[in-house]
């Protein structure tokens, strides 16, 4: 090690300029050392603080690893393999935290504390001795100045002796302070070397001890565990890469389709419609009233669940009931100049819901699905098969049928007996026992009327006067309940008008079944879903269809002109009747009307039959009255 520069103590008393110049070099060195020591101490305190933070962080890390098992993940509990692995790692981190705590204590004792002691003891001592040396030097200079001003001629021995004594004391004090100051500066040249090496030596020894204990504690027992965890991570990474590749391929397949799928109503010209749905889900616009005349439309997610229509807002966990579909009616409506709107009406007709579909296919599938659900098909053992069979029945109009034997060959004997209980035949001739051909019932190509209109004779009667007639066939007279007072039978049913057509005979109820088949088939083929809802009033004198809102009589038939009536053998809510209308020429015209009821059609047939019996009894009583 090279020789250390030092101040000569022998020159302290003389205090020559050369000595003072050398002293300034030592003082500059001491100042630089003080500044560097402060910076080094700050850095080492930062290392110690980081080690303390490491202790707290590892302790918190261990707690967080153990808390993984207690998390309530939205997709279920975490993987048990991952949980056990994290628990093992938590124990390892906890043991590692003990080593970190020991390292922090060792850094405090062997790194930070020695440097603090060097700064507080050695550097502070040099600074204090420097102040004492400067003070003594100033006192010596003042006493020498006083001694130098003594006069030459009139010397005062006593004053001279006092000043000389003062100079001697000041010089002795300066000599002593300079000796102490020089010794401290000389010693500092040795202490600064040890002061720089001791802290870093303590830091290095602490780190080595920490790493050695960690190696001894974890290396042997964790080699196999770490290898197992690495294998598990590689396996999961492989699964992720395979899943990412599968998702990439799926994404390409989904994006490779035509851009038309992003366009609303892209298949309006030739939509592929599934009419056998018993479940349906998708977004619809719902109409809501916000005032007396103002309305708003809101896009919501709708889905069917059993016999219920559910609605769910975006972001909600579950949907809520918005409409019971059992026995409800659904029809296309024109609403606020919007396309693809349809209305769902409750069985009692008191509440309705107007919805709008995005395109034609969705529009027709929603109507078909709700119509199938309203028939309670979903309660059967095989609802899909029932829906297909009912829709196939409606489509049979495209295939000519020559005989009702073909149509009813699969009907059981019990169904035939039921038909007999709900139908009424008046004075059938003997040749009616044979099954007639279709051409004998309804002429081929007979047009079907899907709106309610008045018979021709009644329409002519209304136009004989000067009053304006309703183009929709509704009478201007509202329902007068007082006219029905005294009648033994007054029964009301909620029905929807499906269609009417001219028929050739009223001698068999099979003409009603054929009319039902053709009306339903025509609606299915031409995508006609609009239906007019009415109240069917059955009395002992007449059968009337009444507007449920305005109470205007849409059409009325005398009960004695109803010659045939029957309910459908399979769809219990379908009912039809034949009306015989006299014409001005003396002939009679026959028309079949087909309705869909919210209740069983047999009840309507029973009411009509009961009304006819009451009318016959009243007529008989009038004849026998003298």
Coordinates of C-alpha atoms in Angstrom, one line a residue:
X1 CA 0.0 0.0 0.0
X2 CA 1.5 3.4 -0.9
X3 CA 2.7 5.8 1.9
X4 CA 0.1 8.2 3.2
X5 CA 0.6 11.9 3.0
X6 CA 0.7 13.6 6.3
X7 CA 1.2 17.0 8.1
X8 CA 4.4 17.4 10.1
X9 CA 3.7 18.1 13.7
X10 CA 7.1 19.8 14.2
X11 CA 6.0 22.6 11.9
X12 CA 2.8 23.3 13.8
X13 CA 4.4 25.9 16.1
X14 CA 6.0 27.8 13.3
X15 CA 2.8 27.9 11.3
X16 CA 4.6 28.8 8.1
X17 CA 2.8 29.6 4.8
X18 CA 4.0 26.3 3.4
X19 CA 2.4 24.5 6.3
X20 CA -0.8 26.4 5.8
X21 CA -0.8 25.6 2.1
X22 CA -0.4 21.9 2.8
X23 CA -3.1 22.2 5.5
X24 CA -5.6 23.6 2.9
X25 CA -5.0 20.5 0.7
X26 CA -5.8 18.2 3.7
X27 CA -8.9 20.3 4.5
X28 CA -10.1 20.1 0.8
X29 CA -9.7 16.3 0.9
X30 CA -11.7 16.1 4.2
X31 CA -14.5 18.2 2.6
X32 CA -14.6 15.9 -0.4
X33 CA -14.7 12.8 1.8
X34 CA -17.5 14.3 3.8
X35 CA -19.6 14.9 0.7
X36 CA -19.0 11.5 -0.7
X37 CA -19.7 9.8 2.6
X38 CA -23.1 11.5 2.8
X39 CA -24.0 10.3 -0.7
X40 CA -22.7 6.7 0.0
X41 CA -24.7 6.6 3.2
X42 CA -27.9 7.6 1.3
X43 CA -27.4 4.9 -1.2
X44 CA -26.8 2.3 1.4
X45 CA -29.8 3.4 3.4
X46 CA -31.8 3.0 0.2
X47 CA -30.5 -0.6 -0.2
X48 CA -31.4 -1.3 3.4
X49 CA -34.9 0.3 2.8
X50 CA -35.4 -1.9 -0.3
X51 CA -34.4 -5.0 1.7
X52 CA -37.0 -4.1 4.4
X53 CA -39.6 -3.5 1.6
X54 CA -38.6 -6.9 0.2
X55 CA -39.4 -8.5 3.6
X56 CA -42.8 -6.9 3.7
X57 CA -43.5 -7.7 0.0
X58 CA -42.6 -11.4 0.3
X59 CA -44.8 -11.6 3.4
X60 CA -47.7 -10.1 1.5
X61 CA -46.9 -12.3 -1.5
X62 CA -47.2 -15.4 0.6
X63 CA -50.6 -14.2 1.9
X64 CA -51.9 -13.5 -1.6
X65 CA -50.9 -16.9 -2.8
X66 CA -52.8 -18.5 0.0
X67 CA -55.8 -16.3 -0.8
X68 CA -56.2 -17.7 -4.3
X69 CA -58.2 -20.6 -3.0
X70 CA -60.7 -18.3 -1.3
X71 CA -61.5 -16.3 -4.5
X72 CA -65.1 -16.6 -5.9
X73 CA -64.3 -16.8 -9.6
X74 CA -67.3 -16.1 -11.8
X75 CA -66.5 -19.3 -13.8
X76 CA -66.2 -21.6 -10.8
X77 CA -63.5 -22.7 -8.5
X78 CA -59.9 -22.5 -9.7
X79 CA -57.9 -25.6 -10.8
X80 CA -57.1 -27.8 -7.9
X81 CA -53.6 -28.4 -9.3
X82 CA -52.9 -24.7 -9.5
X83 CA -54.2 -24.2 -5.9
X84 CA -51.9 -26.9 -4.4
X85 CA -49.0 -25.5 -6.4
X86 CA -49.6 -22.0 -5.1
X87 CA -49.9 -23.2 -1.6
X88 CA -46.5 -24.9 -1.8
X89 CA -45.0 -21.7 -3.3
X90 CA -46.6 -19.7 -0.4
X91 CA -44.7 -21.8 2.1
X92 CA -41.5 -21.4 0.2
X93 CA -41.9 -17.6 0.0
X94 CA -42.7 -17.5 3.7
X95 CA -39.5 -19.4 4.5
X96 CA -37.6 -17.1 2.1
X97 CA -39.1 -14.1 4.0
X98 CA -37.3 -15.3 7.1
X99 CA -34.0 -15.2 5.2
X100 CA -34.8 -11.7 3.9
X101 CA -35.5 -10.5 7.4
X102 CA -32.1 -11.8 8.6
X103 CA -30.4 -10.2 5.7
X104 CA -32.0 -6.8 6.5
X105 CA -30.8 -7.0 10.1
X106 CA -27.2 -7.9 8.9
X107 CA -27.2 -5.0 6.4
X108 CA -28.3 -2.6 9.2
X109 CA -25.5 -3.8 11.5
X110 CA -22.6 -4.3 9.1
X111 CA -23.3 -1.8 6.3
X112 CA -25.3 1.2 7.5
X113 CA -24.1 1.5 11.1
X114 CA -20.3 1.6 10.4
X115 CA -20.7 4.3 7.9
X116 CA -22.9 6.3 10.2
X117 CA -20.3 6.0 13.0
X118 CA -17.5 7.1 10.7
X119 CA -19.5 10.2 9.7
X120 CA -20.6 11.1 13.2
X121 CA -17.3 10.4 14.9
X122 CA -14.4 11.0 12.6
X123 CA -15.7 13.6 10.1
X124 CA -17.5 15.5 12.8
X125 CA -14.3 15.5 15.0
X126 CA -12.2 17.0 12.1
X127 CA -14.8 19.7 11.6
X128 CA -14.8 20.6 15.3
X129 CA -11.0 20.7 15.5
X130 CA -10.9 22.9 12.5
X131 CA -13.1 25.5 14.1
X132 CA -11.0 25.4 17.3
X133 CA -7.8 25.8 15.3
X134 CA -9.1 28.8 13.4
X135 CA -10.3 30.4 16.7
X136 CA -6.9 30.0 18.3
X137 CA -5.1 31.4 15.2
X138 CA -7.2 34.5 15.3
X139 CA -6.5 35.0 19.0
X140 CA -2.8 34.6 18.4
X141 CA -2.9 37.1 15.6
X142 CA -4.7 39.7 17.8
X143 CA -2.2 39.3 20.7
X144 CA 0.7 39.7 18.3
X145 CA -0.8 42.8 16.8
X146 CA -1.1 44.3 20.3
X147 CA 2.4 43.4 21.2
X148 CA 3.7 44.9 18.0
X149 CA 2.1 48.3 18.9
X150 CA 4.2 48.8 22.1
X151 CA 6.0 52.3 22.0
X152 CA 9.8 52.6 21.7
X153 CA 10.6 55.5 24.0
X154 CA 8.4 55.3 27.0
X155 CA 8.4 51.7 27.7
X156 CA 6.2 50.4 30.4
X157 CA 7.7 47.3 31.7
X158 CA 4.6 46.2 33.4
X159 CA 2.4 46.6 30.3
X160 CA 5.0 44.9 28.2
X161 CA 5.2 41.9 30.6
X162 CA 1.4 41.6 30.5
X163 CA 1.2 41.7 26.7
X164 CA 4.1 39.2 26.4
X165 CA 2.3 36.9 28.8
X166 CA -0.9 37.2 26.7
X167 CA 1.1 36.4 23.5
X168 CA 2.7 33.3 25.1
X169 CA -0.8 32.0 26.1
X170 CA -2.3 32.5 22.7
X171 CA 0.7 30.9 21.0
X172 CA 0.5 27.9 23.3
X173 CA -3.2 27.6 22.6
X174 CA -2.7 27.8 18.9
X175 CA 0.1 25.2 19.0
X176 CA -2.1 22.8 21.0
X177 CA -5.1 23.2 18.7
X178 CA -2.9 22.8 15.6
X179 CA -1.3 19.7 16.9
X180 CA -4.7 18.1 17.6
X181 CA -6.0 19.2 14.2
X182 CA -3.0 17.9 12.3
X183 CA -3.3 14.6 14.1
X184 CA -7.0 14.2 13.2
X185 CA -6.3 15.0 9.6
X186 CA -3.4 12.6 9.4
X187 CA -5.5 9.8 11.0
X188 CA -8.4 10.6 8.6
X189 CA -6.3 9.4 5.7
X190 CA -6.2 5.9 7.2
X191 CA -9.8 5.8 8.5
X192 CA -11.4 6.8 5.2
X193 CA -10.0 3.6 3.7
X194 CA -11.5 1.4 6.4
X195 CA -14.7 3.4 6.4
X196 CA -15.2 2.7 2.7
X197 CA -14.4 -1.0 2.9
X198 CA -16.2 -2.0 6.0
X199 CA -19.8 -1.3 4.8
X200 CA -19.4 -2.9 1.4
X201 CA -17.7 -5.9 3.1
X202 CA -20.7 -6.3 5.4
X203 CA -23.1 -6.0 2.5
X204 CA -21.3 -8.6 0.5
X205 CA -21.0 -11.0 3.4
X206 CA -24.7 -10.6 4.1
X207 CA -25.7 -11.4 0.6
X208 CA -23.4 -14.4 0.4
X209 CA -24.8 -15.7 3.7
X210 CA -28.4 -15.1 2.4
X211 CA -27.7 -16.9 -0.9
X212 CA -25.9 -19.8 0.8
X213 CA -28.7 -20.4 3.3
X214 CA -31.3 -20.1 0.5
X215 CA -29.4 -22.6 -1.6
X216 CA -29.0 -25.0 1.3
X217 CA -32.7 -24.6 2.2
X218 CA -34.4 -24.9 -1.2
X219 CA -32.0 -26.3 -3.8
X220 CA -32.3 -30.0 -3.1
X221 CA -35.9 -30.3 -2.1
X222 CA -37.2 -27.9 -4.8
X223 CA -35.4 -29.3 -7.9
X224 CA -38.1 -31.9 -8.6
X225 CA -40.9 -29.6 -7.7
X226 CA -39.7 -26.8 -10.0
X227 CA -39.3 -29.3 -12.8
X228 CA -42.9 -30.5 -12.3
X229 CA -44.2 -26.9 -12.3
X230 CA -42.2 -26.1 -15.5
X231 CA -43.7 -29.2 -17.2
X232 CA -47.2 -28.1 -16.1
X233 CA -46.6 -24.6 -17.5
X234 CA -45.4 -26.0 -20.8
X235 CA -48.4 -28.3 -21.0
X236 CA -50.8 -25.4 -20.4
X237 CA -48.9 -23.3 -22.9
X238 CA -49.3 -26.0 -25.5
X239 CA -53.1 -26.2 -24.8
X240 CA -53.2 -22.4 -25.1
X241 CA -51.4 -22.5 -28.5
X242 CA -53.8 -25.3 -29.7
X243 CA -56.8 -23.3 -28.6
X244 CA -55.5 -20.1 -30.1
X245 CA -55.0 -21.9 -33.4
X246 CA -58.5 -23.4 -33.3
X247 CA -60.0 -20.0 -32.5
X248 CA -57.9 -18.5 -35.4
X249 CA -59.3 -21.1 -37.8
X250 CA -62.9 -20.5 -36.5
X251 CA -62.5 -16.8 -36.8
X252 CA -61.3 -17.1 -40.4
X253 CA -64.2 -19.4 -41.2
X254 CA -66.7 -16.9 -39.7
X255 CA -65.2 -14.0 -41.5
X256 CA -64.9 -15.8 -44.8
X257 CA -68.7 -15.7 -45.4
X258 CA -70.5 -13.2 -47.4
X259 CA -70.8 -9.6 -46.2
X260 CA -74.5 -9.9 -46.7
X261 CA -74.9 -11.5 -43.3
X262 CA -74.1 -8.2 -41.7
X263 CA -76.8 -6.5 -43.7
X264 CA -80.3 -6.4 -42.0
X265 CA -82.9 -8.4 -43.9
X266 CA -80.3 -9.6 -46.4
X267 CA -82.5 -12.6 -47.4
X268 CA -85.8 -10.8 -47.7
X269 CA -86.3 -12.0 -51.3
X270 CA -86.1 -15.7 -50.5
X271 CA -85.8 -16.3 -46.8
X272 CA -85.5 -19.8 -45.4
X273 CA -88.2 -20.0 -42.8
X274 CA -88.5 -22.7 -40.1
X275 CA -92.2 -22.8 -39.3
X276 CA -91.9 -25.7 -36.7
X277 CA -90.1 -23.7 -34.0
X278 CA -91.3 -24.1 -30.4
X279 CA -88.5 -22.0 -29.0
X280 CA -87.2 -18.7 -30.3
X281 CA -84.7 -16.1 -29.1
X282 CA -83.3 -12.8 -30.5
X283 CA -83.4 -9.1 -30.4
X284 CA -86.7 -7.3 -31.1
X285 CA -87.9 -3.7 -30.9
X286 CA -90.7 -3.3 -28.3
X287 CA -93.2 -0.5 -28.6
X288 CA -94.0 1.4 -25.3
X289 CA -96.4 4.3 -24.7
X290 CA -94.8 7.3 -23.0
X291 CA -97.9 9.5 -23.2
X292 CA -101.4 9.8 -24.6
X293 CA -100.1 10.0 -28.2
X294 CA -96.4 9.5 -28.0
X295 CA -94.5 6.1 -28.1
X296 CA -91.0 4.9 -27.9
X297 CA -89.2 1.8 -29.3
X298 CA -86.6 0.0 -27.3
X299 CA -84.3 -2.8 -28.6
X300 CA -84.3 -5.7 -26.2
X301 CA -83.5 -9.4 -26.1
X302 CA -86.5 -11.7 -26.1
X303 CA -86.7 -15.4 -25.7
X304 CA -89.3 -18.0 -25.1
X305 CA -89.3 -20.3 -22.0
X306 CA -92.0 -22.9 -22.0
X307 CA -95.2 -21.0 -22.5
X308 CA -93.8 -17.6 -21.5
X309 CA -92.2 -14.8 -23.5
X310 CA -89.2 -13.4 -21.5
X311 CA -87.4 -10.1 -21.9
X312 CA -83.9 -9.3 -20.8
X313 CA -82.0 -6.0 -20.9
X314 CA -78.4 -6.0 -21.9
X315 CA -76.2 -6.5 -18.8
X316 CA -78.9 -8.3 -16.8
X317 CA -78.2 -11.7 -15.4
X318 CA -81.6 -13.1 -16.0
X319 CA -84.7 -12.2 -18.0
X320 CA -88.2 -11.3 -16.7
X321 CA -91.7 -12.5 -17.8
X322 CA -93.3 -10.1 -20.2
X323 CA -96.2 -12.1 -21.7
X324 CA -97.9 -15.5 -21.1
X325 CA -98.2 -17.1 -24.5
X326 CA -100.7 -19.8 -23.7
X327 CA -103.9 -19.3 -25.8
X328 CA -102.7 -15.9 -26.9
X329 CA -103.1 -14.7 -30.5
X330 CA -100.4 -13.3 -32.8
X331 CA -100.9 -11.3 -35.9
X332 CA -99.1 -9.0 -38.3
X333 CA -99.9 -5.3 -37.8
X334 CA -99.1 -2.0 -39.4
X335 CA -97.6 0.3 -36.8
X336 CA -96.1 3.8 -37.2
X337 CA -94.9 3.1 -40.8
X338 CA -92.5 0.4 -39.5
X339 CA -91.8 -2.9 -41.3
X340 CA -92.1 -6.4 -39.8
X341 CA -94.3 -5.5 -36.8
X342 CA -96.6 -8.1 -35.1
X343 CA -98.9 -8.0 -32.2
X344 CA -99.4 -10.5 -29.4
X345 CA -102.8 -10.3 -27.7
X346 CA -103.7 -12.0 -24.4
X347 CA -106.6 -14.5 -24.4
X348 CA -109.0 -12.0 -22.8
X349 CA -108.0 -9.3 -25.3
X350 CA -107.3 -6.8 -22.6
X351 CA -103.6 -6.5 -23.1
X352 CA -101.4 -6.6 -26.2
X353 CA -97.7 -6.2 -27.0
X354 CA -96.4 -4.9 -30.3
X355 CA -92.9 -6.0 -31.4
X356 CA -90.8 -5.4 -34.5
X357 CA -88.4 -7.9 -36.0
X358 CA -85.2 -7.0 -37.9
X359 CA -85.9 -8.9 -41.1
X360 CA -88.5 -10.9 -42.9
X361 CA -87.2 -14.3 -41.8
X362 CA -87.1 -13.3 -38.1
X363 CA -90.5 -11.7 -38.5
X364 CA -92.2 -14.8 -39.8
X365 CA -90.3 -17.3 -37.5
X366 CA -91.3 -15.3 -34.4
X367 CA -95.0 -15.4 -35.5
X368 CA -94.8 -19.1 -36.3
X369 CA -93.1 -19.9 -33.0
X370 CA -95.5 -17.9 -30.9
X371 CA -98.4 -19.4 -32.7
X372 CA -97.1 -22.9 -32.0
X373 CA -96.5 -22.1 -28.4
X374 CA -99.9 -20.6 -28.0
X375 CA -101.4 -24.0 -28.9
X376 CA -99.4 -25.5 -26.0
X377 CA -97.5 -27.8 -28.2
X378 CA -94.6 -27.6 -25.9
X379 CA -96.5 -29.6 -23.3
X380 CA -96.6 -32.7 -25.5
X381 CA -94.1 -35.5 -25.3
X382 CA -92.5 -34.7 -28.7
X383 CA -93.3 -31.0 -29.4
X384 CA -91.1 -30.8 -32.5
X385 CA -93.0 -33.7 -34.2
X386 CA -96.3 -32.2 -33.3
X387 CA -95.3 -28.8 -34.8
X388 CA -94.1 -30.4 -37.9
X389 CA -97.2 -32.5 -38.3
X390 CA -99.5 -29.5 -37.9
X391 CA -97.6 -27.4 -40.4
X392 CA -97.5 -30.3 -42.8
X393 CA -101.3 -30.5 -42.5
X394 CA -101.5 -26.8 -43.4
X395 CA -99.2 -27.4 -46.5
X396 CA -101.3 -30.3 -47.9
X397 CA -103.3 -27.8 -50.0
X398 CA -100.6 -28.0 -52.6
X399 CA -101.4 -31.7 -53.2
X400 CA -104.8 -32.5 -54.7
X401 CA -107.0 -34.6 -52.4
X402 CA -109.8 -36.5 -54.0
X403 CA -111.5 -38.0 -51.1
X404 CA -111.9 -37.3 -47.4
X405 CA -111.1 -41.0 -46.8
X406 CA -107.5 -40.2 -47.5
X407 CA -107.5 -37.2 -45.2
X408 CA -109.1 -39.1 -42.3
X409 CA -107.7 -42.5 -42.7
X410 CA -105.4 -42.1 -39.7
X411 CA -108.1 -40.6 -37.5
X412 CA -109.1 -42.9 -34.6
X413 CA -112.7 -44.0 -33.9
X414 CA -112.7 -41.9 -30.8
X415 CA -112.1 -38.8 -32.9
X416 CA -115.0 -39.7 -35.1
X417 CA -117.3 -40.0 -32.0
X418 CA -116.1 -36.6 -30.8
X419 CA -116.9 -35.0 -34.1
X420 CA -120.4 -36.4 -33.8
X421 CA -120.9 -34.7 -30.4
X422 CA -119.8 -31.3 -31.6
X423 CA -121.5 -31.2 -35.0
X424 CA -125.1 -30.7 -36.0
X425 CA -126.7 -32.0 -39.2
X426 CA -130.2 -31.0 -40.3
X427 CA -132.4 -33.5 -42.2
X428 CA -129.5 -35.3 -44.0
X429 CA -130.6 -37.4 -47.0
X430 CA -129.7 -41.0 -47.2
X431 CA -127.0 -40.5 -49.9
X432 CA -125.1 -38.2 -47.4
X433 CA -123.8 -41.3 -45.7
X434 CA -121.3 -41.7 -48.5
X435 CA -118.1 -39.6 -48.3
X436 CA -118.3 -37.0 -51.1
X437 CA -115.4 -36.0 -53.3
X438 CA -113.7 -32.7 -52.7
X439 CA -115.1 -31.3 -56.0
X440 CA -118.6 -32.0 -54.6
X441 CA -117.9 -29.9 -51.5
X442 CA -115.9 -26.9 -52.8
X443 CA -115.4 -25.9 -56.4
X444 CA -111.7 -26.0 -57.4
X445 CA -110.2 -22.5 -57.5
X446 CA -112.7 -21.0 -55.1
X447 CA -111.3 -17.7 -53.8
X448 CA -110.8 -17.4 -50.1
X449 CA -111.7 -14.2 -48.2
X450 CA -109.3 -13.4 -45.3
X451 CA -111.2 -10.3 -44.1
X452 CA -114.7 -10.0 -42.7
X453 CA -117.2 -8.9 -45.4
X454 CA -120.9 -8.8 -45.5
X455 CA -122.9 -11.2 -47.7
X456 CA -123.8 -9.8 -51.1
X457 CA -127.5 -9.4 -50.4
X458 CA -126.8 -7.5 -47.1
X459 CA -124.3 -5.3 -48.9
X460 CA -126.9 -4.4 -51.5
X461 CA -129.4 -3.6 -48.8
X462 CA -127.0 -1.2 -47.2
X463 CA -126.4 0.7 -50.4
X464 CA -130.0 1.2 -51.4
X465 CA -130.2 4.3 -49.1
X466 CA -128.2 7.5 -49.2
X467 CA -126.1 6.8 -46.1
X468 CA -122.5 6.0 -46.4
X469 CA -121.4 2.4 -45.8
X470 CA -118.4 1.2 -44.0
X471 CA -115.9 -0.2 -46.5
X472 CA -114.8 -2.8 -44.0
X473 CA -118.3 -4.3 -43.7
X474 CA -118.9 -3.1 -40.2
X475 CA -122.4 -2.0 -39.3
X476 CA -122.9 1.6 -38.1
X477 CA -125.1 0.3 -35.3
X478 CA -123.3 -0.5 -32.1
X479 CA -124.2 -3.5 -30.0
X480 CA -127.5 -2.9 -28.2
X481 CA -127.7 -5.2 -25.2
X482 CA -131.3 -4.2 -24.5
X483 CA -132.3 -6.0 -27.7
X484 CA -131.0 -9.2 -26.3
X485 CA -132.9 -8.9 -23.0
X486 CA -135.2 -11.8 -22.4
X487 CA -133.1 -14.3 -24.5
X488 CA -132.3 -17.5 -22.7
X489 CA -128.9 -17.8 -24.2
X490 CA -126.2 -15.1 -24.4
X491 CA -122.7 -16.4 -24.6
X492 CA -119.5 -14.5 -25.6
X493 CA -116.3 -16.0 -27.0
X494 CA -113.0 -14.4 -28.1
X495 CA -112.2 -15.5 -31.7
X496 CA -110.0 -14.6 -34.6
X497 CA -111.4 -14.6 -38.2
X498 CA -109.2 -16.9 -40.4
X499 CA -111.2 -16.9 -43.6
X500 CA -114.4 -17.7 -45.5
X501 CA -115.2 -19.2 -48.9
X502 CA -118.1 -20.3 -50.9
X503 CA -119.1 -24.0 -50.7
X504 CA -121.3 -26.2 -52.8
X505 CA -123.1 -28.2 -50.1
X506 CA -124.2 -28.1 -46.4
X507 CA -125.2 -31.7 -46.2
X508 CA -122.1 -32.9 -44.3
X509 CA -119.7 -31.4 -41.8
X510 CA -116.8 -32.5 -43.9
X511 CA -117.3 -29.4 -46.0
X512 CA -116.2 -27.5 -42.9
X513 CA -113.1 -29.6 -42.4
X514 CA -112.1 -29.1 -46.1
X515 CA -112.7 -25.3 -45.8
X516 CA -110.4 -25.3 -42.7
X517 CA -107.7 -27.2 -44.5
X518 CA -107.8 -24.9 -47.5
X519 CA -107.9 -21.7 -45.4
X520 CA -105.0 -22.7 -43.2
X521 CA -103.0 -24.0 -46.2
X522 CA -103.6 -20.7 -48.1
X523 CA -102.4 -18.7 -45.1
X524 CA -99.3 -20.8 -44.8
X525 CA -98.5 -20.7 -48.5
X526 CA -99.0 -16.9 -48.9
X527 CA -97.5 -16.0 -45.5
X528 CA -100.7 -14.4 -44.3
X529 CA -100.6 -14.0 -40.5
X530 CA -102.9 -11.0 -40.1
X531 CA -106.1 -12.1 -38.2
X532 CA -109.0 -9.9 -37.1
X533 CA -110.0 -10.5 -33.5
X534 CA -113.6 -10.3 -32.6
X535 CA -116.1 -11.2 -29.9
X536 CA -118.4 -13.9 -31.0
X537 CA -121.9 -13.5 -29.4
X538 CA -124.1 -16.6 -29.6
X539 CA -127.8 -16.1 -28.7
X540 CA -130.9 -18.2 -29.4
X541 CA -131.6 -15.9 -32.4
X542 CA -128.3 -14.9 -34.0
X543 CA -124.6 -15.3 -34.2
X544 CA -122.7 -12.0 -34.3
X545 CA -119.0 -10.9 -34.6
X546 CA -118.4 -7.7 -32.6
X547 CA -115.5 -5.4 -32.6
X548 CA -114.0 -5.7 -29.1
X549 CA -113.0 -2.0 -28.9
X550 CA -115.8 -0.1 -30.6
X551 CA -118.6 -2.7 -29.9
X552 CA -119.6 -2.3 -33.6
X553 CA -121.3 -5.4 -35.1
X554 CA -119.0 -6.5 -37.9
X555 CA -121.3 -9.2 -39.2
X556 CA -124.4 -11.0 -38.0
X557 CA -126.2 -14.3 -39.0
X558 CA -129.6 -15.6 -38.1
X559 CA -129.1 -18.8 -36.2
X560 CA -131.6 -20.5 -38.4
X561 CA -129.3 -19.9 -41.4
X562 CA -126.5 -21.8 -39.7
X563 CA -126.8 -25.2 -41.3
X564 CA -123.5 -26.9 -40.3
X565 CA -121.0 -26.3 -37.5
X566 CA -118.1 -28.4 -36.2
X567 CA -114.8 -28.2 -34.3
X568 CA -111.5 -29.4 -35.8
X569 CA -110.6 -33.0 -34.8
X570 CA -107.0 -32.2 -33.9
X571 CA -106.6 -28.5 -33.3
X572 CA -109.3 -28.0 -30.7
X573 CA -109.4 -24.3 -31.0
X574 CA -110.5 -24.3 -34.7
X575 CA -114.2 -24.0 -35.3
X576 CA -116.2 -23.5 -38.5
X577 CA -119.8 -23.1 -39.6
X578 CA -121.8 -23.0 -42.9
X579 CA -124.3 -20.1 -43.5
X580 CA -127.1 -20.4 -46.0
X581 CA -128.0 -17.0 -47.3
X582 CA -131.1 -16.4 -49.5
X583 CA -130.6 -14.4 -52.6
X584 CA -132.9 -12.1 -54.6
X585 CA -133.1 -14.6 -57.4
X586 CA -134.7 -17.1 -55.1
X587 CA -131.6 -19.3 -54.9
X588 CA -129.5 -19.8 -51.8
X589 CA -125.7 -19.2 -51.5
X590 CA -123.6 -21.3 -49.1
X591 CA -120.5 -19.9 -47.3
X592 CA -118.1 -21.6 -44.8
X593 CA -116.5 -19.4 -42.1
X594 CA -113.4 -20.6 -40.2
X595 CA -112.5 -19.1 -36.8
X596 CA -109.8 -19.6 -34.2
X597 CA -111.0 -19.4 -30.6
X598 CA -109.2 -18.8 -27.3
X599 CA -111.2 -21.7 -25.9
X600 CA -112.1 -25.1 -27.2
X601 CA -114.2 -25.0 -30.3
X602 CA -116.5 -27.6 -28.9
X603 CA -117.8 -25.0 -26.4
X604 CA -118.8 -22.8 -29.3
X605 CA -120.5 -25.7 -31.1
X606 CA -122.3 -26.6 -27.9
X607 CA -123.5 -23.0 -27.6
X608 CA -124.8 -22.9 -31.2
X609 CA -126.5 -26.3 -30.7
X610 CA -128.1 -25.1 -27.5
X611 CA -129.3 -21.9 -29.2
X612 CA -130.9 -23.9 -32.0
X613 CA -132.7 -26.2 -29.5
X614 CA -134.0 -23.1 -27.6
X615 CA -135.1 -21.5 -30.8
X616 CA -136.9 -24.7 -31.9
X617 CA -138.5 -25.1 -28.5
X618 CA -139.7 -21.4 -28.5
X619 CA -141.1 -21.9 -32.1
X620 CA -142.9 -25.1 -31.1
X621 CA -144.4 -23.4 -28.1
X622 CA -145.7 -20.5 -30.3
X623 CA -147.3 -23.0 -32.8
X624 CA -149.1 -24.9 -30.0
X625 CA -150.3 -21.8 -28.3
X626 CA -154.1 -21.3 -29.1

